[in-house]
Coordinates of C-alpha atoms and ligand atoms in Angstrom, one line a residue:
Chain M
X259 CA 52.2 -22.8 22.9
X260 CA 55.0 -20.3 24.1
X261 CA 54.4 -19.4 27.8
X262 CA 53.4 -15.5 27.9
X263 CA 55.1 -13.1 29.3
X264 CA 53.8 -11.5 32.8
X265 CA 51.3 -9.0 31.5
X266 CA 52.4 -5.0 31.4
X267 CA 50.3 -2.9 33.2
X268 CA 50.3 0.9 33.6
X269 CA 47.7 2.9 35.9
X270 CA 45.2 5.8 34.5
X271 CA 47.3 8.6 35.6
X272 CA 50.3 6.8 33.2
X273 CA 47.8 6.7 30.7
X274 CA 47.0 10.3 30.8
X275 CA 50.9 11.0 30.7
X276 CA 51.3 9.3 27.1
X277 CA 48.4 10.8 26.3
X278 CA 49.7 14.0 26.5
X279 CA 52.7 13.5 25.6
X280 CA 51.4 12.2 21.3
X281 CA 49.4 15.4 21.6
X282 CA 52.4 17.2 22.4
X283 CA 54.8 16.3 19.9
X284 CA 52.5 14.2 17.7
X285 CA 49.5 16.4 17.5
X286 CA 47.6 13.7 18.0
X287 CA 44.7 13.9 20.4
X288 CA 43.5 10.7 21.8
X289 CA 42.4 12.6 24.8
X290 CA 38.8 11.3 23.7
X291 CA 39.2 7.2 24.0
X292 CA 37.2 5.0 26.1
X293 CA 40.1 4.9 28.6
X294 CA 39.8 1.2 29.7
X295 CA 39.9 -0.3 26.1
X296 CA 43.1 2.0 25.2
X297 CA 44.9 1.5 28.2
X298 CA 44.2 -1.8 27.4
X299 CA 45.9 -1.9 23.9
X300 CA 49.1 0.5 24.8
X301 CA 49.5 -1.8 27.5
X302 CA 49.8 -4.8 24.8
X303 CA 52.0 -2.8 22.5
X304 CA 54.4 -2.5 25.5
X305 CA 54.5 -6.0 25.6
X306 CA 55.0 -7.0 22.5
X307 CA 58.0 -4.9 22.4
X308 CA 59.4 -5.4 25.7
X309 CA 59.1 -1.9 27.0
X310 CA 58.2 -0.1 30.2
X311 CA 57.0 3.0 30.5
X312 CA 59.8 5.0 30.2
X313 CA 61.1 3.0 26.8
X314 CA 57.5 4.3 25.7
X315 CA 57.8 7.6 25.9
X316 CA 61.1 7.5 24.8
X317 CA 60.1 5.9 21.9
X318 CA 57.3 8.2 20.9
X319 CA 59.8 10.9 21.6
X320 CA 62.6 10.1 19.5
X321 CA 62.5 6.9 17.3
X322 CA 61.4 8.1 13.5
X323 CA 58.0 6.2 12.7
X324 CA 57.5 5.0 15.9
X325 CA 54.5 7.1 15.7
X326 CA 52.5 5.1 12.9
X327 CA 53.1 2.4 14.3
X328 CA 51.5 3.0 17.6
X329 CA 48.5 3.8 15.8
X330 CA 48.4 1.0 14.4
X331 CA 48.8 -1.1 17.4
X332 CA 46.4 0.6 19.7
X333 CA 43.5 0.7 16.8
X334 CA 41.5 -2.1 16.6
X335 CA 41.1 -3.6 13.4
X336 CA 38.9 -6.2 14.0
X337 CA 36.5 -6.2 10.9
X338 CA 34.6 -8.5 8.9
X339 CA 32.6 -8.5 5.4
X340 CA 29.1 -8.6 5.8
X341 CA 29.4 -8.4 9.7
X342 CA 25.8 -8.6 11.1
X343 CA 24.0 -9.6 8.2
X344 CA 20.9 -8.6 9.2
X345 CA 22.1 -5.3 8.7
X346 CA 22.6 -5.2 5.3
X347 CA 19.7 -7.5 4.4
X348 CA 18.0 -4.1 6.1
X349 CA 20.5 -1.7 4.2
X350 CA 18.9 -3.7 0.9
X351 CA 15.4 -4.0 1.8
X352 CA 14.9 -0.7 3.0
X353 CA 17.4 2.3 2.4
X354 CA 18.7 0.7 -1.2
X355 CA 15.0 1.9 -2.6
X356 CA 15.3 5.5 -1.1
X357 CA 18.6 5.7 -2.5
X358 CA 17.4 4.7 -5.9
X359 CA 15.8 8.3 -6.6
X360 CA 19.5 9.9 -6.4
X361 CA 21.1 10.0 -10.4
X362 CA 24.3 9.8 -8.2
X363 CA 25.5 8.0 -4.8
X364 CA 28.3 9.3 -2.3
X365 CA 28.9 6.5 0.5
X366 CA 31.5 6.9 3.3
X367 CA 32.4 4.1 5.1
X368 CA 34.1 6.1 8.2
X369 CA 36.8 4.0 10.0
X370 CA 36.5 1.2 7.9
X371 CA 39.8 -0.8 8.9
X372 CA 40.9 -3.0 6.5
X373 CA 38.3 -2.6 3.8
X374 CA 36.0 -5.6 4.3
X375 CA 33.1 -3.1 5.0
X376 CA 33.8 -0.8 2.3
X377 CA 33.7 -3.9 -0.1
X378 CA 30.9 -5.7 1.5
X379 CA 28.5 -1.8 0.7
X380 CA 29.8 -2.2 -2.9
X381 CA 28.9 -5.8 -3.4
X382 CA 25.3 -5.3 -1.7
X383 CA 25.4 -2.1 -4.2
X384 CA 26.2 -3.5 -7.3
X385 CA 23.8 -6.3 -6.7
X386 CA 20.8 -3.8 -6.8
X387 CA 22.0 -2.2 -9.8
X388 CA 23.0 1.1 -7.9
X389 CA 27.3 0.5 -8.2
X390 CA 27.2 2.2 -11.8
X391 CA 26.4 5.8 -10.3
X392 CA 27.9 5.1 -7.0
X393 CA 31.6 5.7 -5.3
X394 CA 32.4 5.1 -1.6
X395 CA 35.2 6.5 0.7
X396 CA 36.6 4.1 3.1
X397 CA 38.6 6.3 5.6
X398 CA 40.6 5.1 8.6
X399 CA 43.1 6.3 11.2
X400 CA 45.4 3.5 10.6
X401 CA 47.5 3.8 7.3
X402 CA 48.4 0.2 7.8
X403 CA 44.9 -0.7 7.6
X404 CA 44.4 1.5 5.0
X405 CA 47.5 -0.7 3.1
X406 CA 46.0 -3.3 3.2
X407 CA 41.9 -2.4 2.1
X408 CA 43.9 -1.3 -1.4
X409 CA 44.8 -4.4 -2.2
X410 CA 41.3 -6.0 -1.2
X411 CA 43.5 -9.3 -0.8
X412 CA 42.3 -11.7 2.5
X413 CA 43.2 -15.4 3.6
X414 CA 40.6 -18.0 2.1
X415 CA 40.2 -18.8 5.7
X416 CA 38.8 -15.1 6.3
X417 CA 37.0 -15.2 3.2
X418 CA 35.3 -18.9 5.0
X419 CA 34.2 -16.8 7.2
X420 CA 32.8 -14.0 5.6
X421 CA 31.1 -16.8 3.2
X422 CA 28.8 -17.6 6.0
X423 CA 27.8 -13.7 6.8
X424 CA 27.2 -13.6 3.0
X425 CA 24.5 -16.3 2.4
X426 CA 23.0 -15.3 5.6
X427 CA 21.8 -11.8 3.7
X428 CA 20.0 -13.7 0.9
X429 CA 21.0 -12.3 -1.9
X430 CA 20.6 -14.1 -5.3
X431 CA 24.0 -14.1 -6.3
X432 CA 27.5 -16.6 -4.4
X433 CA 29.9 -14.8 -2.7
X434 CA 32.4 -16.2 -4.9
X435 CA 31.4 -14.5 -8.0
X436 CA 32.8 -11.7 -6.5
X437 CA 36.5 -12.5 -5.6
X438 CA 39.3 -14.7 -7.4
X439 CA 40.7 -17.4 -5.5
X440 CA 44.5 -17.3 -5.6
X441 CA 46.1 -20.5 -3.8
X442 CA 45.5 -19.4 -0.1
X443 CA 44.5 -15.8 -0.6
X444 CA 41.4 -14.4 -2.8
X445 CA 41.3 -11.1 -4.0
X446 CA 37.8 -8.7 -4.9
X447 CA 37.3 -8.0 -8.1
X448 CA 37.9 -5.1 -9.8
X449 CA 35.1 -3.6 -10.6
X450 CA 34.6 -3.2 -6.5
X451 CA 38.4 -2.2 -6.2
X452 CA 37.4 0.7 -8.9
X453 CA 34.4 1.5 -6.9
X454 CA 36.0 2.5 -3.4
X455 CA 39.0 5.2 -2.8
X456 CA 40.6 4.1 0.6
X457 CA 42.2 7.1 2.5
X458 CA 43.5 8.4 5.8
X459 CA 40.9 9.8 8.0
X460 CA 41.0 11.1 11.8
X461 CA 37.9 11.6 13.0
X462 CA 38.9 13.5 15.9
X463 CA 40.5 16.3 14.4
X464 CA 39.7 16.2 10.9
X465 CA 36.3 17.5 9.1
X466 CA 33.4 17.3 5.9
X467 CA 35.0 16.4 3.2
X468 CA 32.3 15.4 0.8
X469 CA 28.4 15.0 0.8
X470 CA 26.9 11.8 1.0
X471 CA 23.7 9.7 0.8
X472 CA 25.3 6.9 3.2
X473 CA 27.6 7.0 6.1
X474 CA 28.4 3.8 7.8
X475 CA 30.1 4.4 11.2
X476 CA 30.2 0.9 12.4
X477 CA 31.8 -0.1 15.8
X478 CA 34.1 2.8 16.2
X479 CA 32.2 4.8 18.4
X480 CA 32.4 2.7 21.0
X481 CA 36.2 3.4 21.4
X482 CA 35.4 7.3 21.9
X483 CA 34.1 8.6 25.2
X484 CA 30.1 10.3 25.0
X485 CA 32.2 14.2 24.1
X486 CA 33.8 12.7 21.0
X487 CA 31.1 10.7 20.0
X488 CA 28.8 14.2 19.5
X489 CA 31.8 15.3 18.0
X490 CA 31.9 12.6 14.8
X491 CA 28.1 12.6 14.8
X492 CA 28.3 16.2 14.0
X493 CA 30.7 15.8 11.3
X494 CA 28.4 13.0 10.3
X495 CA 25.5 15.3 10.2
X496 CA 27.0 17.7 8.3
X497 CA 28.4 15.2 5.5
X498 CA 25.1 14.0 4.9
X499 CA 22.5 15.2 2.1
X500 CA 19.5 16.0 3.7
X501 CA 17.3 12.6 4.0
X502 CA 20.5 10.5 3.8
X503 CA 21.6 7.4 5.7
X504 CA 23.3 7.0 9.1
X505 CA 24.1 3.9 10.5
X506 CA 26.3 3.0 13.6
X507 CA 27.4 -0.4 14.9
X508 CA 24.7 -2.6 16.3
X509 CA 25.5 -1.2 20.1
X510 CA 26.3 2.2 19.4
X511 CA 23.1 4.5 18.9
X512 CA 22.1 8.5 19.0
X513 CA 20.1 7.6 22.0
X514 CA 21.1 10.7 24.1
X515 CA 23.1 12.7 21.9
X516 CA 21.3 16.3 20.9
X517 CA 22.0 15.9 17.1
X518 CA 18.8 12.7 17.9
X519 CA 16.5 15.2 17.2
X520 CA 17.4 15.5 13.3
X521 CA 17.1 12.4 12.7
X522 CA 14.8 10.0 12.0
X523 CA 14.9 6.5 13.5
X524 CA 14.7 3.7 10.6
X525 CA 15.5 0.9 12.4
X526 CA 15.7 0.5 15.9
X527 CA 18.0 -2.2 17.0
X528 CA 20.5 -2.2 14.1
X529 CA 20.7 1.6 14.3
X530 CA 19.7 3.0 11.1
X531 CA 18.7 6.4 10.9
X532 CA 17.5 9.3 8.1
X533 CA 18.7 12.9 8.5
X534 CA 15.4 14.9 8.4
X535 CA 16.3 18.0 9.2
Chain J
X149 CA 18.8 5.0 40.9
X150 CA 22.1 6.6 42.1
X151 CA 25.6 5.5 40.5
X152 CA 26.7 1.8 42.1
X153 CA 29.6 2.4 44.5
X154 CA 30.0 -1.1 45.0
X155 CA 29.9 -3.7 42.3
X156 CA 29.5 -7.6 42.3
X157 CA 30.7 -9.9 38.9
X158 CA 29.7 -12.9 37.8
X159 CA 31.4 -14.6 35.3
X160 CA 30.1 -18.5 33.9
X161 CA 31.0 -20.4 30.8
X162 CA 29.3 -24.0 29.9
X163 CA 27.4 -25.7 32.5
X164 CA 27.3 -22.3 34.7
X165 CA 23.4 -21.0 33.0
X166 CA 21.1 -22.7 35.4
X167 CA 22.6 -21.6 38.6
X168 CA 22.9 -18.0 37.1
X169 CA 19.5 -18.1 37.2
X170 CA 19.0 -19.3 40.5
X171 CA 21.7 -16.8 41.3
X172 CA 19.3 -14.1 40.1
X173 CA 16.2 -15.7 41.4
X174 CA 17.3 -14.8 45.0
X175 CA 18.5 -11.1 44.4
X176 CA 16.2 -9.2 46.6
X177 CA 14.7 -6.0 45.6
X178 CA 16.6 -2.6 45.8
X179 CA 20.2 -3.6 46.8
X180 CA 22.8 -1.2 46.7
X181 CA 25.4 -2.7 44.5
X182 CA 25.1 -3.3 41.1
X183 CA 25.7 -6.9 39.5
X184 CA 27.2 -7.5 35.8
X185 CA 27.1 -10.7 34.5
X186 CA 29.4 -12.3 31.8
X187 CA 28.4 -15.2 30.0
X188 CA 29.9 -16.9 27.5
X189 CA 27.4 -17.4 24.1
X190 CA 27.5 -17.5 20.8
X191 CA 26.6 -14.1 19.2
X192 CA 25.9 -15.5 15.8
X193 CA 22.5 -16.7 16.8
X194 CA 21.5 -13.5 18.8
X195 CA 19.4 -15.1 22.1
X196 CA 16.9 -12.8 24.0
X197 CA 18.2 -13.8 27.4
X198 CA 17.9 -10.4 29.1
X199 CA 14.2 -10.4 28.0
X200 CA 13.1 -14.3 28.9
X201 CA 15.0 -13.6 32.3
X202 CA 13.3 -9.9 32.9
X203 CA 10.2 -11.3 32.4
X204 CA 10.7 -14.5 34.6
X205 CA 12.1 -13.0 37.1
X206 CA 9.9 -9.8 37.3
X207 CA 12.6 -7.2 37.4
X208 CA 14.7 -5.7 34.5
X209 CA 18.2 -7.4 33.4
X210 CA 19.8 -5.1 31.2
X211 CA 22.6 -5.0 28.4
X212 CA 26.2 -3.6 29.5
X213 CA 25.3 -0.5 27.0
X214 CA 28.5 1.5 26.0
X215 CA 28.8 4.7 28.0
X216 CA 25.9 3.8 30.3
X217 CA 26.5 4.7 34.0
X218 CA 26.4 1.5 35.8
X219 CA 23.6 1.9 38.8
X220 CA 22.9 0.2 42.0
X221 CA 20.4 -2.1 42.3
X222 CA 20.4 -2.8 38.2
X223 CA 21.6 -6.5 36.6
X224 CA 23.8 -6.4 33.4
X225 CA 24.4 -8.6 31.2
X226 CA 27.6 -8.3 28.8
X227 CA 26.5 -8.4 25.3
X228 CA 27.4 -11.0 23.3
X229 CA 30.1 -10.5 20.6
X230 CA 31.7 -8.0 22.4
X231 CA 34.2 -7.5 25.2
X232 CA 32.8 -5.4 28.2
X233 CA 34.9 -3.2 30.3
X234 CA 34.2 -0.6 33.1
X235 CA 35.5 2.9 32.6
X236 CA 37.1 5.2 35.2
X237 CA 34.3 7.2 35.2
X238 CA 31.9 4.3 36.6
X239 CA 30.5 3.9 33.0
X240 CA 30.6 0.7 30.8
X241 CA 33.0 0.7 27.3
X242 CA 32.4 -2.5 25.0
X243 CA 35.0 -3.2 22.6
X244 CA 35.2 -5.6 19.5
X245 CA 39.2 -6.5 19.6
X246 CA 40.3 -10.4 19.7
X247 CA 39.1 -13.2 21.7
X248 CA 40.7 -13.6 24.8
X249 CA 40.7 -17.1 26.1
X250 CA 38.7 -17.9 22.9
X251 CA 35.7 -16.0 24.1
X252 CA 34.4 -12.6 23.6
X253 CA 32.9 -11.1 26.1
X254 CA 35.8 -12.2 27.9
X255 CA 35.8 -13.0 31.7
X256 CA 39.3 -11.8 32.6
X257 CA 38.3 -8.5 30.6
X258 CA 35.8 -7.5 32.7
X259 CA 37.0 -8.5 35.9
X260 CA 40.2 -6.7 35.4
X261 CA 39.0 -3.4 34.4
X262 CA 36.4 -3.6 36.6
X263 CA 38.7 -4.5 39.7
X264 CA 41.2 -1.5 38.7
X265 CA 38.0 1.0 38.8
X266 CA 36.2 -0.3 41.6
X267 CA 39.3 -1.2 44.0
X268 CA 37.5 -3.0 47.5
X269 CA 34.5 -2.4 46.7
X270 CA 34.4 -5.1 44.1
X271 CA 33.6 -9.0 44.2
X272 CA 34.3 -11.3 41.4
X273 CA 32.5 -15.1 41.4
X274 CA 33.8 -17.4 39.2
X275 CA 31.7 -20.3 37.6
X276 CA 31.2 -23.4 35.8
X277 CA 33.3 -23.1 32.4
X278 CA 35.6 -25.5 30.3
X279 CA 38.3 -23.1 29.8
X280 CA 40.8 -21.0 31.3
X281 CA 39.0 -17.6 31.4
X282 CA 38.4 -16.1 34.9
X283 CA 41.7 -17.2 36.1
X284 CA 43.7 -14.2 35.6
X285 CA 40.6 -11.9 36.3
X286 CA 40.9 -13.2 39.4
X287 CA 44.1 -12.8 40.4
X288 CA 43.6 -8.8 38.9
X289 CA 40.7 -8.3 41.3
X290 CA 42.6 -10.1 44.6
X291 CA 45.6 -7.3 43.4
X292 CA 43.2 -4.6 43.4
X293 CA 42.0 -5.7 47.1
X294 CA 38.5 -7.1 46.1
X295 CA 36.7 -10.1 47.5
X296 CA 36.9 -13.3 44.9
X297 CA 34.7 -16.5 45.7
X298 CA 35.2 -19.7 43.1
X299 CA 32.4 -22.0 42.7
X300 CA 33.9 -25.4 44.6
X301 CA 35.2 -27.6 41.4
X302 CA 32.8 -30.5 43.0
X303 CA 29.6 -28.5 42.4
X304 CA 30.8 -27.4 38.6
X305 CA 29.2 -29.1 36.1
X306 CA 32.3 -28.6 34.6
X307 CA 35.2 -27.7 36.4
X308 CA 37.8 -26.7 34.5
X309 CA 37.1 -22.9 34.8
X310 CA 37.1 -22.8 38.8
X311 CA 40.1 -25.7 39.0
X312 CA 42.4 -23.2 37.1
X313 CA 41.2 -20.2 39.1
X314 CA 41.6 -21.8 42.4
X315 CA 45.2 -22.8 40.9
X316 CA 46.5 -19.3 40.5
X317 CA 44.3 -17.7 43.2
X318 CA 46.3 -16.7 46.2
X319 CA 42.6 -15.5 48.7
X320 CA 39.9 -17.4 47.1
X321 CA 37.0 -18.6 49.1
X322 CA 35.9 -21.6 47.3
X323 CA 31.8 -22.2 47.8
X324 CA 29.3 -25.0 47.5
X325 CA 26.5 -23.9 45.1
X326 CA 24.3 -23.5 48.2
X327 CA 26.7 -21.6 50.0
X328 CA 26.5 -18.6 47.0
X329 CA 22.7 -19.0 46.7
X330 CA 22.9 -17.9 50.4
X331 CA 25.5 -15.5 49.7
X332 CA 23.2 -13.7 47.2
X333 CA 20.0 -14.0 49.7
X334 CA 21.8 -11.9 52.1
X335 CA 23.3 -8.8 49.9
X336 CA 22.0 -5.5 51.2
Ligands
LIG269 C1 36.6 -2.3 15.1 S1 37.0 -1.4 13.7 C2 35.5 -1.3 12.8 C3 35.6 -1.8 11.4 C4 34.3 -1.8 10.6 N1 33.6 -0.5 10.6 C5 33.4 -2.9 11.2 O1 32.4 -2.6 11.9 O2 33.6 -4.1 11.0 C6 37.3 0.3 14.3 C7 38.2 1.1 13.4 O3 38.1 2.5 13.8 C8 39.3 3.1 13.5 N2 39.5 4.3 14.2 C9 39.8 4.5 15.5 N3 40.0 5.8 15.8 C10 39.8 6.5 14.6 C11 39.8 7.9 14.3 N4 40.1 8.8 15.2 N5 39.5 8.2 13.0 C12 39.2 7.3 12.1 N6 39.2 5.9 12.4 C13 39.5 5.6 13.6 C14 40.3 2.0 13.8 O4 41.6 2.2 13.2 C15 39.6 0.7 13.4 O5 40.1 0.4 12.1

């Protein structure tokens, strides 16, 4: 293994000072981020590409596209198809009947990085009959990501993975009916490419753009700080049809936020709720 | 109870469970630190260990929940599956990026961000553990001018973790298993 460089690091204050500086000439407002996890990641990105602080700003200053792809290195990706199983053996067991009395389904998968999740909510859908009269959004800050959930392409040795998740849900079907193997890649199929449009997203500064019955928000709140999280749950709550779905990430939950009060909790632990109101 | 001004880690891979829980065990009531532990596990198989070891040892060990402000006298436990960091503002932040070290919660994750927030008033203890995590947590809390103590290699059930630590440590105190238990006895 190559021997690592000396880590980069940068204090708060500096953190703040990049901050500003993307909102400045970027218009981009990540003011809003759990601190510790970002500073984190920008201080990876600077060393990845050698730079100090001053090469940084520079950078976001003056080299064309530098911009994108600082998003894309300070979001984390990290993402998996059928991640928590239990979750969608809930999502099938009990939303998937509510959702059956709706002629037609909206589903947004918000920051859904590269697609696997987005995929995952059409297989589980088409598998209880409900993919015909559905379409989902999968939305993400990161165009990169967003790249790459169009092609629905992963490694096999992902796919090995998500394999596992899969037959832990029980459904009745193999997860390999629903991909093509290609060599060392597989891609979904079709008819779960057709069902999802992938598109760029920012939940900090952008609003409603449709009404929907389900809105999966799955391990992205926990990069936002507790004043940006009311923020997206308020644009959640105002996407969603009245009695439709909410569900966050197994550690992120409307435990303390005001919007709590308009919903309705459907399961507890893996954080499932119904607007009511 | 009022926010923790002081906070005390404890980070343990394999072979480190049992004296974590002798660790616990002699806590006393209503200290005025707050204690967050990190323990490597697998998060496939979800375990209940916060709940087993609330009930056995008759006081509540919390999840590290996101956004929570950390308090004196609680004990956290870093969830598994996630990487658990301390926030400026004295809160916790969990994040889902890579594996460091092939673990997630990471060691060095939370001892670094915790030493940067909590300066001297932080004290790291490093474990039992076959790999390399911890090491460079360390060395991030001795920068920050916090107290670091490395379970002596000869008390490990395994030693790799605290061997490597010692390594790269430059103020270490290195403790028999007795000597933390004694340690913990005596925290106000
Ligand atoms: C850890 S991934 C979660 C992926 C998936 N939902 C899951 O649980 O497996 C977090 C995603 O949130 C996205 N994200 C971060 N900030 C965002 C923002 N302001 N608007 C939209 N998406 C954002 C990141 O780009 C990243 O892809």
């Amino acid at each position: 293994m190559a021997k690592l460089k000396e880590p980069v690091h940068i204090t708060f204050e500096e953190l703040d000072e990049v901050v500003y500086l993307l909102k400045k000439v970027a218009d981009y407002d990540l003011s809003g981020y759990s601190k510790s996890s970002l500073k984190r990641r920008v201080q990876r990105l600077m060393g990845i590409e050698s730079m100090d602080l001053v090469d940084l700003k520079n950078a976001i200053l003056n080299v064309e596209g530098f911009f994108g792809y600082f998003i894309q290195e300070i979001t984390v990706n990290v993402t998996e198809m059928f991640r928590d199983p239990l979750f969608y053996q809930e999502l099938k067991n009990v939303v998937f009947p509510y959702l059956q009395t709706y002629p037609q389904l909206r589903v947004w998968s918000a920051g859904c990085a590269t697609g696997e999740e987005a995929y995952s909510l059409s297989i589980l859908l088409h598998e209880e009959n409900l993919l015909d009269r559905s379409f989902i959004y999968g939305t993400d800050i990161s165009q990169q990501a967003i790249n790459i959930a169009k092609k629905g392409v992963y490694t096999m040795a992902k796919i090995k993975s998500y394999t596992e998740n899969y037959n832990r849900v029980g459904l009745n079907s193999k997860f390999s009916d629903h991909y093509t193997a290609m060599y060392d890649a597989a891609i979904i199929n079709n008819e779960y490419r057709n069902s999802v449009l992938f598109s760029n997203h920012n939940l900090v500064s952008d609003n409603v753009f449709n009404e929907f019955q389900l809105i999966c928000c799955r391990n992205v709140l926990i990069y936002f700080d507790k004043e940006l999280q009311r923020r997206v749950l308020n644009v959640f709550y105002e996407s969603l049809s009245l009695f439709g779905f909410l569900c966050l990430g197994t550690k992120e939950s409307l435990y303390g936020q005001e919007i709590n009060a308009n919903f309705k909790v459907i399961n507890k632990s893996l954080n499932i709720y119904q607007k009511i109101k | 109870m009022p926010e923790a001004r002081d906070i005390i880690l404890i980070g343990g891979s394999a072979g480190s469970y049992s004296l974590i829980i002798n660790i616990l065990e002699s806590i006393p009531f209503n200290i005025s630190s707050a204690i967050v532990v990190v323990i490597h596990r697998n998060d496939k198989y979800p375990t209940q260990i916060e709940k087993s070891l609330s009930l056995k040892l008759k006081r509540a060990i919390l999840p590290a929940e996101d956004k929570v402000i950390i308090e004196n006298n609680n004990i956290y436990f870093a969830p598994p599956g996630y990487h658990l960091l301390v926030e400026p503002n004295h809160t916790f932040s969990l994040d889902i990026s890579d594996p460091v070290n092939f673990s997630r919660p990471s060691i060095d994750v939370l001892f670094e961000s915790a030493a940067e927030v909590y300066t001297d008033r932080c004290t790291a203890f490093l474990l039992s553990g076959a790999n390399n995590d911890g090491a460079y947590g360390i060395k991030r809390v001795e920068h920050f001018g916090g107290t670091t103590i490395i379970q002596d290699p000869l008390d490990a059930l395994i030693d790799t973790m605290p061997s490597s630590a010692i390594t790269t440590s430059s103020k270490a105190k290195v403790l028999k298993n007795k000597q933390i238990i004694n340690y913990f006895c005596s925290i106000k």
